[in-house]
mmCIF file of C-alpha atoms in Angstrom:
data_model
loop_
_atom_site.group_PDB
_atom_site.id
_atom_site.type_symbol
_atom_site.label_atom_id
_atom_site.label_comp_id
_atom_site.label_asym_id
_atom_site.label_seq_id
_atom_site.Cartn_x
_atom_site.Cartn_y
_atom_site.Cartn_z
ATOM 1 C CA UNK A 1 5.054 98.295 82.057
ATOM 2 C CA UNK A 2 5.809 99.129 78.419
ATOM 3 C CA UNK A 3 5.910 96.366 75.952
ATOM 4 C CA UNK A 4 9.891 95.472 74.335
ATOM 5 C CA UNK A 5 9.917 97.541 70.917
ATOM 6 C CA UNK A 6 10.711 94.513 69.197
ATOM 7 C CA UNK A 7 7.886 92.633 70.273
ATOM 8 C CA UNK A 8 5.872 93.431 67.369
ATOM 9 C CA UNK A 9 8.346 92.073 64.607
ATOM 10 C CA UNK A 10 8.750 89.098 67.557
ATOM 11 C CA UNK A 11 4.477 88.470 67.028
ATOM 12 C CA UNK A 12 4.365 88.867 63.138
ATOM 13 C CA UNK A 13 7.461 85.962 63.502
ATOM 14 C CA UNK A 14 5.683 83.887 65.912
ATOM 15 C CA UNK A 15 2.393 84.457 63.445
ATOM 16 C CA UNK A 16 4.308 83.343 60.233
ATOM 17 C CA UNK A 17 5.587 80.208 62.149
ATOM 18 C CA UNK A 18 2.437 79.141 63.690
ATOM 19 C CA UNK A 19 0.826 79.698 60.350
ATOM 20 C CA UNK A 20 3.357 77.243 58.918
ATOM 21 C CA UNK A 21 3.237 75.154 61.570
ATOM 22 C CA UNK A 22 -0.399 74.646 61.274
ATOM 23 C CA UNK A 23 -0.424 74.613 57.226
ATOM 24 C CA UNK A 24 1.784 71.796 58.174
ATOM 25 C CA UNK A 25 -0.770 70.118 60.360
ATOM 26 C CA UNK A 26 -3.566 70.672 58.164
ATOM 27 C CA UNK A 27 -2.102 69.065 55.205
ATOM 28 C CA UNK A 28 -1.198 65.565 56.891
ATOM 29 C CA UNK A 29 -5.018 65.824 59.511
ATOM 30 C CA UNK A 30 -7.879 63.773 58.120
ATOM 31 C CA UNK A 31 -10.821 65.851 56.164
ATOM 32 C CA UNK A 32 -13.196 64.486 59.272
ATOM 33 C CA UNK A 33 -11.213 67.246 61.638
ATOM 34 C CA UNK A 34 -14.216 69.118 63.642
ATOM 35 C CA UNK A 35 -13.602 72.039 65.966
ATOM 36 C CA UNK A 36 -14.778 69.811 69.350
ATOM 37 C CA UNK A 37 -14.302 66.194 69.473
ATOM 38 C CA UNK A 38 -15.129 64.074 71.550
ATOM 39 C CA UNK A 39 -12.016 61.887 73.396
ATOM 40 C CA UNK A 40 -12.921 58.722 71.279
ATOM 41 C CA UNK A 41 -11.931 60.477 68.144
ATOM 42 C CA UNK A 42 -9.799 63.781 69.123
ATOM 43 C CA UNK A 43 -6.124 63.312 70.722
ATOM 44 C CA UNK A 44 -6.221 66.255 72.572
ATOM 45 C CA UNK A 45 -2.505 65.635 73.683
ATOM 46 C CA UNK A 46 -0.943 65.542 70.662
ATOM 47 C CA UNK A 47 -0.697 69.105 69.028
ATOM 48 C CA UNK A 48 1.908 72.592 68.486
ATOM 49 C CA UNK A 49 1.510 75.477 70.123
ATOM 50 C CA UNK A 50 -0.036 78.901 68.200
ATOM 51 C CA UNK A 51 0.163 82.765 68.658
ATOM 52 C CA UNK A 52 -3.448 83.491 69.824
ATOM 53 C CA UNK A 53 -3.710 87.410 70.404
ATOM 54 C CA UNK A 54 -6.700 86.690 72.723
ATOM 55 C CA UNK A 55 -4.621 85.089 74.872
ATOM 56 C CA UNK A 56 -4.274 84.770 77.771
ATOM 57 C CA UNK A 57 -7.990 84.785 79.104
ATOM 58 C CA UNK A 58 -7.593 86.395 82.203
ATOM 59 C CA UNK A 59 -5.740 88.813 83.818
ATOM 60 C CA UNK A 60 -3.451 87.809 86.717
ATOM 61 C CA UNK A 61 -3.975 90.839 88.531
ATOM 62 C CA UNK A 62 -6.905 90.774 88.954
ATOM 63 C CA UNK A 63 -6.918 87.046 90.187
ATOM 64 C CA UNK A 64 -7.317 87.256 94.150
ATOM 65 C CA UNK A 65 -5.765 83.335 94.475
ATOM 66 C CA UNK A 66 -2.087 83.472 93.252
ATOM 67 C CA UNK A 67 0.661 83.145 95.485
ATOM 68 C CA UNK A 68 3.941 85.084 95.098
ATOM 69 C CA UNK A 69 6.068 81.939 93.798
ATOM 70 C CA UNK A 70 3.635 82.062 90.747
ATOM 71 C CA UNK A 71 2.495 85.255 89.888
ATOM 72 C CA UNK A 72 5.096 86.114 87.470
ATOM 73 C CA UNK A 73 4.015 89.397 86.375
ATOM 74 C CA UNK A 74 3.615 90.795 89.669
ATOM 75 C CA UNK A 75 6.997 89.715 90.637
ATOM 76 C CA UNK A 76 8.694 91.872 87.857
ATOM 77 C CA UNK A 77 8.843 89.104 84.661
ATOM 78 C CA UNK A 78 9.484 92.015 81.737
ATOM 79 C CA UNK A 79 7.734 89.879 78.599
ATOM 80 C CA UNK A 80 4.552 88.783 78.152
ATOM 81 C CA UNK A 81 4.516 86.914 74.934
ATOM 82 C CA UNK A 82 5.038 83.493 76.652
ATOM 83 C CA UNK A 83 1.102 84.202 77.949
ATOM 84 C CA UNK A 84 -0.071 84.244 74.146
ATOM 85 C CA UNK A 85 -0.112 80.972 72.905
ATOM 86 C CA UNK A 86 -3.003 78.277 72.588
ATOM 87 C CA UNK A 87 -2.197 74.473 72.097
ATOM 88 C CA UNK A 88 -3.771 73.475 69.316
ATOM 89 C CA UNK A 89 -4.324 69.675 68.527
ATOM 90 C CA UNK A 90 -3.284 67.764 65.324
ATOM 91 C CA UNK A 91 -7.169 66.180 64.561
ATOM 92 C CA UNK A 92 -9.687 68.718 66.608
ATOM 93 C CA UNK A 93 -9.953 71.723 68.642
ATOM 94 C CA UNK A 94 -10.081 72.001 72.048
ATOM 95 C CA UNK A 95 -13.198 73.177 73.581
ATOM 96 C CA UNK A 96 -13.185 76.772 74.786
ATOM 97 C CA UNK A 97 -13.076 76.780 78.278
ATOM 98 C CA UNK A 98 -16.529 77.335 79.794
ATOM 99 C CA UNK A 99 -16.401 78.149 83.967
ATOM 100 C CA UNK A 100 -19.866 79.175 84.287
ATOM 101 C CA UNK A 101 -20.862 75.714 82.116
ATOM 102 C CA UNK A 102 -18.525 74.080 84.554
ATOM 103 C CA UNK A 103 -19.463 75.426 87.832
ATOM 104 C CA UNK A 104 -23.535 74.524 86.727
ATOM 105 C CA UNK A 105 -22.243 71.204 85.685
ATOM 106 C CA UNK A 106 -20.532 70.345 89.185
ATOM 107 C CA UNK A 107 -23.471 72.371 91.415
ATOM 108 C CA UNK A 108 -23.749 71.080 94.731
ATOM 109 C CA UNK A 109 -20.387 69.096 94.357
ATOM 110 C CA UNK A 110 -16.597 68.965 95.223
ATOM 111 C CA UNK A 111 -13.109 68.866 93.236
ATOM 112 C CA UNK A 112 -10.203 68.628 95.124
ATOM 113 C CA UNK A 113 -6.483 68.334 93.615
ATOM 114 C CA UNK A 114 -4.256 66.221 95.512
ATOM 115 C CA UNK A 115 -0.983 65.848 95.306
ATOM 116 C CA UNK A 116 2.224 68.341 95.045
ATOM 117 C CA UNK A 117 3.019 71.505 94.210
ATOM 118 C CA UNK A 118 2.336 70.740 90.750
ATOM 119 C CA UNK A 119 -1.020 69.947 91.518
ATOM 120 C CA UNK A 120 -1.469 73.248 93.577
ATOM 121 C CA UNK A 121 -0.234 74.681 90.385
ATOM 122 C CA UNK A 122 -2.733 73.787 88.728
ATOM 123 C CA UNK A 123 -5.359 74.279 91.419
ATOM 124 C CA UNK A 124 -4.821 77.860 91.881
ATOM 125 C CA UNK A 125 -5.209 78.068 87.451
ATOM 126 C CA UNK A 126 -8.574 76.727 87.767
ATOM 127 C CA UNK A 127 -9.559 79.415 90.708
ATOM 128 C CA UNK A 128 -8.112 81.951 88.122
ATOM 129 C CA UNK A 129 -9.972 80.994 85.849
ATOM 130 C CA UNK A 130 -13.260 79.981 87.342
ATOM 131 C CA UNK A 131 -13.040 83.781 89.340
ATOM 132 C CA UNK A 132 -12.990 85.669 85.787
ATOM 133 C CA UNK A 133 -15.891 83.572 84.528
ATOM 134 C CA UNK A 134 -18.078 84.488 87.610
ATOM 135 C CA UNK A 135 -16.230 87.224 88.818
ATOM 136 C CA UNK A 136 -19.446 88.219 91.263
ATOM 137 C CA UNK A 137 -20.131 85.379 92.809
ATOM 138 C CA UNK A 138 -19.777 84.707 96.188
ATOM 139 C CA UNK A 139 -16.590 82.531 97.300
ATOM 140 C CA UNK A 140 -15.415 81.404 100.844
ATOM 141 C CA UNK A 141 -11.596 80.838 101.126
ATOM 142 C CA UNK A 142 -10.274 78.305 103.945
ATOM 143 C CA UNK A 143 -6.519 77.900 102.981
ATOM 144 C CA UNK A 144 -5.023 75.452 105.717
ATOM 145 C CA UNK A 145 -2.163 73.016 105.557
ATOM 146 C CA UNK A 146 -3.045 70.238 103.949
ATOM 147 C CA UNK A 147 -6.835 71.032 103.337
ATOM 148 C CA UNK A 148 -7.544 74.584 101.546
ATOM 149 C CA UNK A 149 -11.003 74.969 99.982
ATOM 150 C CA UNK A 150 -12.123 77.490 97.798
ATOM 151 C CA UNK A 151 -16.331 77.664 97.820
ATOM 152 C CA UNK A 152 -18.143 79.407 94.722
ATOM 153 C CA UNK A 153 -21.290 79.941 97.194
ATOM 154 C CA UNK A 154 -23.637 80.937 94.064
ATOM 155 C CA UNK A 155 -23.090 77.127 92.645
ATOM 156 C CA UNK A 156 -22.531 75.510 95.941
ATOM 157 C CA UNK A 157 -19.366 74.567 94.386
ATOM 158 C CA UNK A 158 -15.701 73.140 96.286
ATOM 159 C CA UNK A 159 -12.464 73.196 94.619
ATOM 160 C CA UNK A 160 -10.278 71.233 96.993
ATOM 161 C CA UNK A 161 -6.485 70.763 97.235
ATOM 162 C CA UNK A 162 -4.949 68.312 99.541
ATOM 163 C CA UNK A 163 -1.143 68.940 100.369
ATOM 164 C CA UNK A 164 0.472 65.228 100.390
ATOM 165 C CA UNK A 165 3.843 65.333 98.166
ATOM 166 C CA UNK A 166 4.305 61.671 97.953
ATOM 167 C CA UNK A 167 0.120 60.365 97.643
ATOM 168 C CA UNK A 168 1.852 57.690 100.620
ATOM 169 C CA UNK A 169 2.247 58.557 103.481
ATOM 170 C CA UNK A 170 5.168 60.251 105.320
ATOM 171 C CA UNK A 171 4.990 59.445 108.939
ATOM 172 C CA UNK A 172 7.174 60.316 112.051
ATOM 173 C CA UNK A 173 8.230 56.827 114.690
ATOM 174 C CA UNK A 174 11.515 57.405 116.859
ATOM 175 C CA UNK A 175 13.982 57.002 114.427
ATOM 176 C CA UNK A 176 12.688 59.913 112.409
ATOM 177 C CA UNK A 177 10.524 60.513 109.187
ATOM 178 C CA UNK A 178 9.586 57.590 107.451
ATOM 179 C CA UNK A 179 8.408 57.549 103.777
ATOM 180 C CA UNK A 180 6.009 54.520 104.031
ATOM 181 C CA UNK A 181 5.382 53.262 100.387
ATOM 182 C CA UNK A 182 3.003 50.689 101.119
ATOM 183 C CA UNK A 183 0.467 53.236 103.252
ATOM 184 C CA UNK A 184 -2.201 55.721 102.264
ATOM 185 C CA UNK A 185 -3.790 57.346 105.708
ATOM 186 C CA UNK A 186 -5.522 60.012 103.748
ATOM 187 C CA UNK A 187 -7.535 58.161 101.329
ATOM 188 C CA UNK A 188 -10.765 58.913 103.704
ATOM 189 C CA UNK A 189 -10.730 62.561 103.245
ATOM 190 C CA UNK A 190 -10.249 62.448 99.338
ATOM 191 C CA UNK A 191 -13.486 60.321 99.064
ATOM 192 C CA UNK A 192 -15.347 63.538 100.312
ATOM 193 C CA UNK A 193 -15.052 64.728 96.943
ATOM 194 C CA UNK A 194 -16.854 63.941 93.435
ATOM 195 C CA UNK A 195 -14.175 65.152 91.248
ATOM 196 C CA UNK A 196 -10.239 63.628 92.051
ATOM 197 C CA UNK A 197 -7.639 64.892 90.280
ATOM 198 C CA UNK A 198 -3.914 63.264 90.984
ATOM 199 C CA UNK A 199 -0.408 63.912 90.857
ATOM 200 C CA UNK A 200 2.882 63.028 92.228
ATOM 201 C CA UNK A 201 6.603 63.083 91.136
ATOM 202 C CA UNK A 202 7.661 66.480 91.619
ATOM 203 C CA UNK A 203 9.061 65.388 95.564
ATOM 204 C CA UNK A 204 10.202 61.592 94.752
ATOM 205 C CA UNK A 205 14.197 63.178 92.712
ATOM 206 C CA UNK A 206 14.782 65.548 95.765
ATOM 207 C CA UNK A 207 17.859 64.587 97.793
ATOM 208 C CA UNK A 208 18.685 65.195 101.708
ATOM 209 C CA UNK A 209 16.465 65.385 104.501
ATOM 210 C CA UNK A 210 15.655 68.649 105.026
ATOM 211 C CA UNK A 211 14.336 68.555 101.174
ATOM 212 C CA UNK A 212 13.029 65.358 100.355
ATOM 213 C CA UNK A 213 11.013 65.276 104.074
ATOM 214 C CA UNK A 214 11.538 61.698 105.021
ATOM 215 C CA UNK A 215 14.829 59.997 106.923
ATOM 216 C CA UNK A 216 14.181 56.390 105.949
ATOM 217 C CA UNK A 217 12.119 54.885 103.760
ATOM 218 C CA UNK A 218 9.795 51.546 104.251
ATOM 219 C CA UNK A 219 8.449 48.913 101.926
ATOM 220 C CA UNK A 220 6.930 45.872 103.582
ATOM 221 C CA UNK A 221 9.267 45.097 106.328
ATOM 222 C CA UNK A 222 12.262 46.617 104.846
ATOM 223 C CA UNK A 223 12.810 50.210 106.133
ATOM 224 C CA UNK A 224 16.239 51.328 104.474
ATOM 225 C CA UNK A 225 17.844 54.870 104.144
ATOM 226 C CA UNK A 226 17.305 55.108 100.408
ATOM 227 C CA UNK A 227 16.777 53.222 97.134
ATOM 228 C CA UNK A 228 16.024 53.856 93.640
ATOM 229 C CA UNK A 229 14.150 56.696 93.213
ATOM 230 C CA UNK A 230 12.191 55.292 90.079
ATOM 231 C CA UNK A 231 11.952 52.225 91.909
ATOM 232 C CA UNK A 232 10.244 53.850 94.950
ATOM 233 C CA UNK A 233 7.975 55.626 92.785
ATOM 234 C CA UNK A 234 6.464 53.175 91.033
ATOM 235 C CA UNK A 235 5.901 51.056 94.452
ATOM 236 C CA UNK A 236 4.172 54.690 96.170
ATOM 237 C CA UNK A 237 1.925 54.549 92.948
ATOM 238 C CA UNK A 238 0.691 50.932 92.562
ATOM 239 C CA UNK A 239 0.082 52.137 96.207
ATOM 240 C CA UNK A 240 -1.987 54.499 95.193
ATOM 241 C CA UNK A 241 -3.743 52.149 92.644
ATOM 242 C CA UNK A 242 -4.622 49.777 94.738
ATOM 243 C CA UNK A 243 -6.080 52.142 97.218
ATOM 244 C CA UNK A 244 -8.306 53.748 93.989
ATOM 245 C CA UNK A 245 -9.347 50.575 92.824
ATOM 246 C CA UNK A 246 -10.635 49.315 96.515
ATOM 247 C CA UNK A 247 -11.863 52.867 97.649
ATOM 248 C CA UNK A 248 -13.360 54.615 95.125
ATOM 249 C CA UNK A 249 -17.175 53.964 93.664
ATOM 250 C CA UNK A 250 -16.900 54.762 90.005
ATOM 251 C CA UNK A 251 -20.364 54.878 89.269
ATOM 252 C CA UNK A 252 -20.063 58.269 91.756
ATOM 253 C CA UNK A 253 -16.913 59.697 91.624
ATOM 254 C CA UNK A 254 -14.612 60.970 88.492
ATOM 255 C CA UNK A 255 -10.739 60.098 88.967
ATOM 256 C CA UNK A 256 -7.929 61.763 86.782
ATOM 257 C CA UNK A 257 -4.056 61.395 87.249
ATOM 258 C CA UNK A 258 -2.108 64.115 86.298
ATOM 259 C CA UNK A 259 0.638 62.927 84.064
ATOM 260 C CA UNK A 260 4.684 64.096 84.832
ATOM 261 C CA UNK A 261 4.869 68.342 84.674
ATOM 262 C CA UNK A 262 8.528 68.474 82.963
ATOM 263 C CA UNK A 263 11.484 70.696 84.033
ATOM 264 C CA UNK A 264 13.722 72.725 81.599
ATOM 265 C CA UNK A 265 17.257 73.079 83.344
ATOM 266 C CA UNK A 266 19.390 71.469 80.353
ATOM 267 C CA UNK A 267 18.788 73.852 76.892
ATOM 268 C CA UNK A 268 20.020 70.726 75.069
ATOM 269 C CA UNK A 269 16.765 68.997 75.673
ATOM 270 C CA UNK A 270 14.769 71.638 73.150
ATOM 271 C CA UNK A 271 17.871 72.379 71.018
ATOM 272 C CA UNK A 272 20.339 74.752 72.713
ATOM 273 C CA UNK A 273 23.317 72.668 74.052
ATOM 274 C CA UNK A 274 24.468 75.991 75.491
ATOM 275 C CA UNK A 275 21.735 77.322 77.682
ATOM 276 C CA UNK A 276 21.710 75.882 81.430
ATOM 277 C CA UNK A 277 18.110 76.588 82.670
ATOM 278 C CA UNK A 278 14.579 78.186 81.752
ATOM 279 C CA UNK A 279 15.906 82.051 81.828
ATOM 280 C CA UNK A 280 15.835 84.085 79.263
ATOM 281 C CA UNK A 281 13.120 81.815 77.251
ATOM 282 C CA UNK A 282 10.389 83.801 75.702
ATOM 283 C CA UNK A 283 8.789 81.167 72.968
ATOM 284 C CA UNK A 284 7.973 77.870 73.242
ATOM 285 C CA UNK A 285 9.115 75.245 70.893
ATOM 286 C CA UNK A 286 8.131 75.449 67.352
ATOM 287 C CA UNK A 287 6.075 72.351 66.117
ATOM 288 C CA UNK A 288 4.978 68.904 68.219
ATOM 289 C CA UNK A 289 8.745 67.397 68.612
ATOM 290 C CA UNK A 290 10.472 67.797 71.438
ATOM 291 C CA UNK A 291 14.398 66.704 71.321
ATOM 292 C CA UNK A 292 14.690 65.513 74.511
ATOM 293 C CA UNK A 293 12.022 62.768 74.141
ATOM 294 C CA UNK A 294 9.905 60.792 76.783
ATOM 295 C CA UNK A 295 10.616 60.574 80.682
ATOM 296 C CA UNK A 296 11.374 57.208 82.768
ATOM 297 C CA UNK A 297 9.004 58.242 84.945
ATOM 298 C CA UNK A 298 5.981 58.543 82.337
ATOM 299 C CA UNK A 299 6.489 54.973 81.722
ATOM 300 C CA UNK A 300 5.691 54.397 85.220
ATOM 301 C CA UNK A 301 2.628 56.198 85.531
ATOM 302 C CA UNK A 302 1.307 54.435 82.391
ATOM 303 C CA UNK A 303 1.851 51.032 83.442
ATOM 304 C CA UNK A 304 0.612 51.470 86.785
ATOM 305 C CA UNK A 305 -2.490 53.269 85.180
ATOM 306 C CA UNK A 306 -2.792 50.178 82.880
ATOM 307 C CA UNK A 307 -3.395 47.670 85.641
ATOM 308 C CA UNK A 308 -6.366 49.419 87.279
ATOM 309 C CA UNK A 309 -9.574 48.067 87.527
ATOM 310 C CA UNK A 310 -11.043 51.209 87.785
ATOM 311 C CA UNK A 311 -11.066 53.904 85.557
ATOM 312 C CA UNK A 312 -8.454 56.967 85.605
ATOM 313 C CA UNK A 313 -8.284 59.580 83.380
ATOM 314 C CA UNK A 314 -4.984 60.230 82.352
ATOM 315 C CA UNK A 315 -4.394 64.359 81.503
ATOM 316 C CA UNK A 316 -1.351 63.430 79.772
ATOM 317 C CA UNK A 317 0.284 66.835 79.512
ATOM 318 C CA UNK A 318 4.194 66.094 79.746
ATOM 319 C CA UNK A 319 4.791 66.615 75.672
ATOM 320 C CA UNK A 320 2.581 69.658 75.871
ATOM 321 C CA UNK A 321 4.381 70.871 78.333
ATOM 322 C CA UNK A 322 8.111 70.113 77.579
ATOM 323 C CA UNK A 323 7.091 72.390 74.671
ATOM 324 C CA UNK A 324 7.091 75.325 76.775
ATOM 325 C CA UNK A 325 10.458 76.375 78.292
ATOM 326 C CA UNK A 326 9.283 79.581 78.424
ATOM 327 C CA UNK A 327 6.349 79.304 80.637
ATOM 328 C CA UNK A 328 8.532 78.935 84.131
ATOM 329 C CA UNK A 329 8.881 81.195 86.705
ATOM 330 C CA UNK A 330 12.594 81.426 86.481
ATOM 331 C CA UNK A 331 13.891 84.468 88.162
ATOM 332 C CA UNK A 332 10.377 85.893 88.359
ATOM 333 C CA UNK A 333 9.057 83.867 91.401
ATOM 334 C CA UNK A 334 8.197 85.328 94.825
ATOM 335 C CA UNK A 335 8.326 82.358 96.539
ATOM 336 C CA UNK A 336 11.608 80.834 95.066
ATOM 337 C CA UNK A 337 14.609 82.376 94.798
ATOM 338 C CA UNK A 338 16.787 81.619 92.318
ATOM 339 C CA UNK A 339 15.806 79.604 89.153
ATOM 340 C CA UNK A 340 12.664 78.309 88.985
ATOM 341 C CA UNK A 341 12.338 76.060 86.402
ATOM 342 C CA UNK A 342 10.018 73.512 87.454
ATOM 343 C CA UNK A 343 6.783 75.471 88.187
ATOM 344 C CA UNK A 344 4.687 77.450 86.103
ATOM 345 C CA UNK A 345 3.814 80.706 85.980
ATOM 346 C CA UNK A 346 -0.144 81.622 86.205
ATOM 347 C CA UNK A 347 -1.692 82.903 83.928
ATOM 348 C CA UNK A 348 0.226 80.567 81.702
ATOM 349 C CA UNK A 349 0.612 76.701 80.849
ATOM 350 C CA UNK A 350 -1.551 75.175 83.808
ATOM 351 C CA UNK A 351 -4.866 76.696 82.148
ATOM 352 C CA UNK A 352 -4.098 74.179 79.649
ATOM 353 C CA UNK A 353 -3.991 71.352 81.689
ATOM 354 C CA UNK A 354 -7.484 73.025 82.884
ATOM 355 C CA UNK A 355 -8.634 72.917 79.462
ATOM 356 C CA UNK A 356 -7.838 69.758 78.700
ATOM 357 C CA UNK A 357 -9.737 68.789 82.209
ATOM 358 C CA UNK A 358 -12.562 70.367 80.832
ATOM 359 C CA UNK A 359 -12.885 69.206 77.870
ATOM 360 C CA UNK A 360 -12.569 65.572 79.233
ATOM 361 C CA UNK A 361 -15.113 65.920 81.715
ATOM 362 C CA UNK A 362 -17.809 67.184 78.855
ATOM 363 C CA UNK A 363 -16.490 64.404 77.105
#
């Protein structure tokens, strides 16, 4: 596939403007900026995204763990420039991403992602990237529904991801499906791992039956046919709260929560009132403001987070990622057709999120 002719004037823009962008930074960071922080003095969340020519740092194709509905190159997307950019934080630099220092790190031990298909997202990024760090090592694949587990045999090494849309539980009595927001069934089977990485929203907006997967939905004795979706969210995730801060031993046991992936299907949200959806979008927003602001729904997650006993890390990549309406699958997905505009494509934003779980966990 031959590059657009007008890429290169597109990179030397995109060069100038990340230059400027980070002049910008530079001038207003404090002199004690080092290139890797630790989190008690680096926000790694708060940042622009550069033009890095290395970028990205692996090649899809050669990644045996994508499926079709993210593999955007393979499923005809025409640019790549939306795979060269690094995010770049205001006070620090992230830590390069290490998956051999990982993998030694985590020998004999499990990760597991559980959640949506956000976190599965993200899951199959970190195979990605772990297989082109240790691209001869042995691996055992056992992809089932909800369980699949990915084995790096070398490091005796598990990266998990557990299929459950909602964290609660969706269960089936004679009336039909029942969303149950006051019930996790699962919980036993996450403690198997050492390493817990969270997430839901993504399922929690979606609207009829057949999509959302439930027919009623419960909360104590109350089982009604639908309330406010914010409303139910927030009970599902104190839920889920709860359930860490009885279940889990923290002395044992690392928990993160992934914080709300963003869609981009209204252009006035980054500054182009007449664009409906992610197409066509082949740069990310310029500098660390993003028009549309903050989400209801990150609210929620941070005040739920803020009553735990226990600790969660929070990967809070929503601003990060609003930046990057061009990072979607849109018409480019093999396992959506239509407009994707809510998942990402890999290689692309979710080794980010990776990145920023790395560099928390050597932290």
């Amino acid at each position: 596939m031959q590059d657009n002719p007008n890429l290169s004037l597109t990179k030397l823009f995109i060069l100038l403007s990340s230059l400027l962008t980070c002049h910008s930074v530079q001038s207003q960071t404090s002199p004690l900026r080092t290139t890797q922080a630790s989190s008690s003095s680096c926000d790694f969340y708060h940042g622009s995204w550069i033009y890095d020519d290395s970028y990205p740092v692996y090649d899809s194709a050669n990644c045996p763990f994508i499926d079709p509905e993210f593999d955007c190159q393979k499923y005809g997307r025409p640019d790549k420039l939306y795979l060269k950019y690094r995010w770049r934080p205001i006070t620090c630099e992230l830590p390069r991403f290490d998956g051999k220092d990982l993998l030694m790190r985590w020998r004999g031990k499990k990760m597991m992602f559980v959640g949506d298909s956000i976190s599965y997202n993200q899951w199959q990024s970190l195979l990605c990237m772990l297989h082109a760090a240790v691209p001869g090592s042995k691996i055992y694949a056992d992809k089932k529904d909800p369980l699949s587990t990915v084995t790096f045999q070398d490091y005796n090494v598990s990266v998990m991801y557990y299929r459950t849309p909602y964290l609660v539980d969706v269960i089936t009595e004679s009336i039909g499906h029942i969303l149950k927001l006051d019930s996790i069934s699962s919980g036993n089977i996450w403690l198997g791992a050492d390493l817990l990485i969270f997430n839901t929203w993504h399922w929690w907006i979606h609207n009829g039956a057949a999509s959302q997967g439930w027919d009623y939905i419960q909360y104590g004795d109350k089982i009604l046919r639908d309330m406010d979706r914010l409303e139910a969210f927030a009970k599902g995730l104190t839920t889920w709260a709860r359930w860490v801060d009885s279940s889990v031993d923290a002395n044992t046991k690392r928990v993160f929560y992934q914080g709300i992936s963003p869609t981009h299907y209204q252009g006035w949200d980054w500054g182009e009132p007449g664009v409906k959806d992610c197409g066509r979008q082949t740069q990310p927003v310029i500098g660390s403001t993003y028009l549309g602001g903050s989400l209801p729904e990150e609210g929620v997650v941070t005040n739920v987070l803020s009553t735990m006993s226990k600790p969660v890390h929070l990967l809070d990549i929503t601003l990060l990622s609003q930046l990057r309406k061009d990072a979607h699958p849109s018409a480019y997905s093999g396992g959506h057709p239509g407009m994707d505009c809510s998942h990402w494509c890999i290689a692309g934003l979710p080794d980010t999120w990776n990145r920023l779980l790395y560099a928390a966990l050597i932290s």
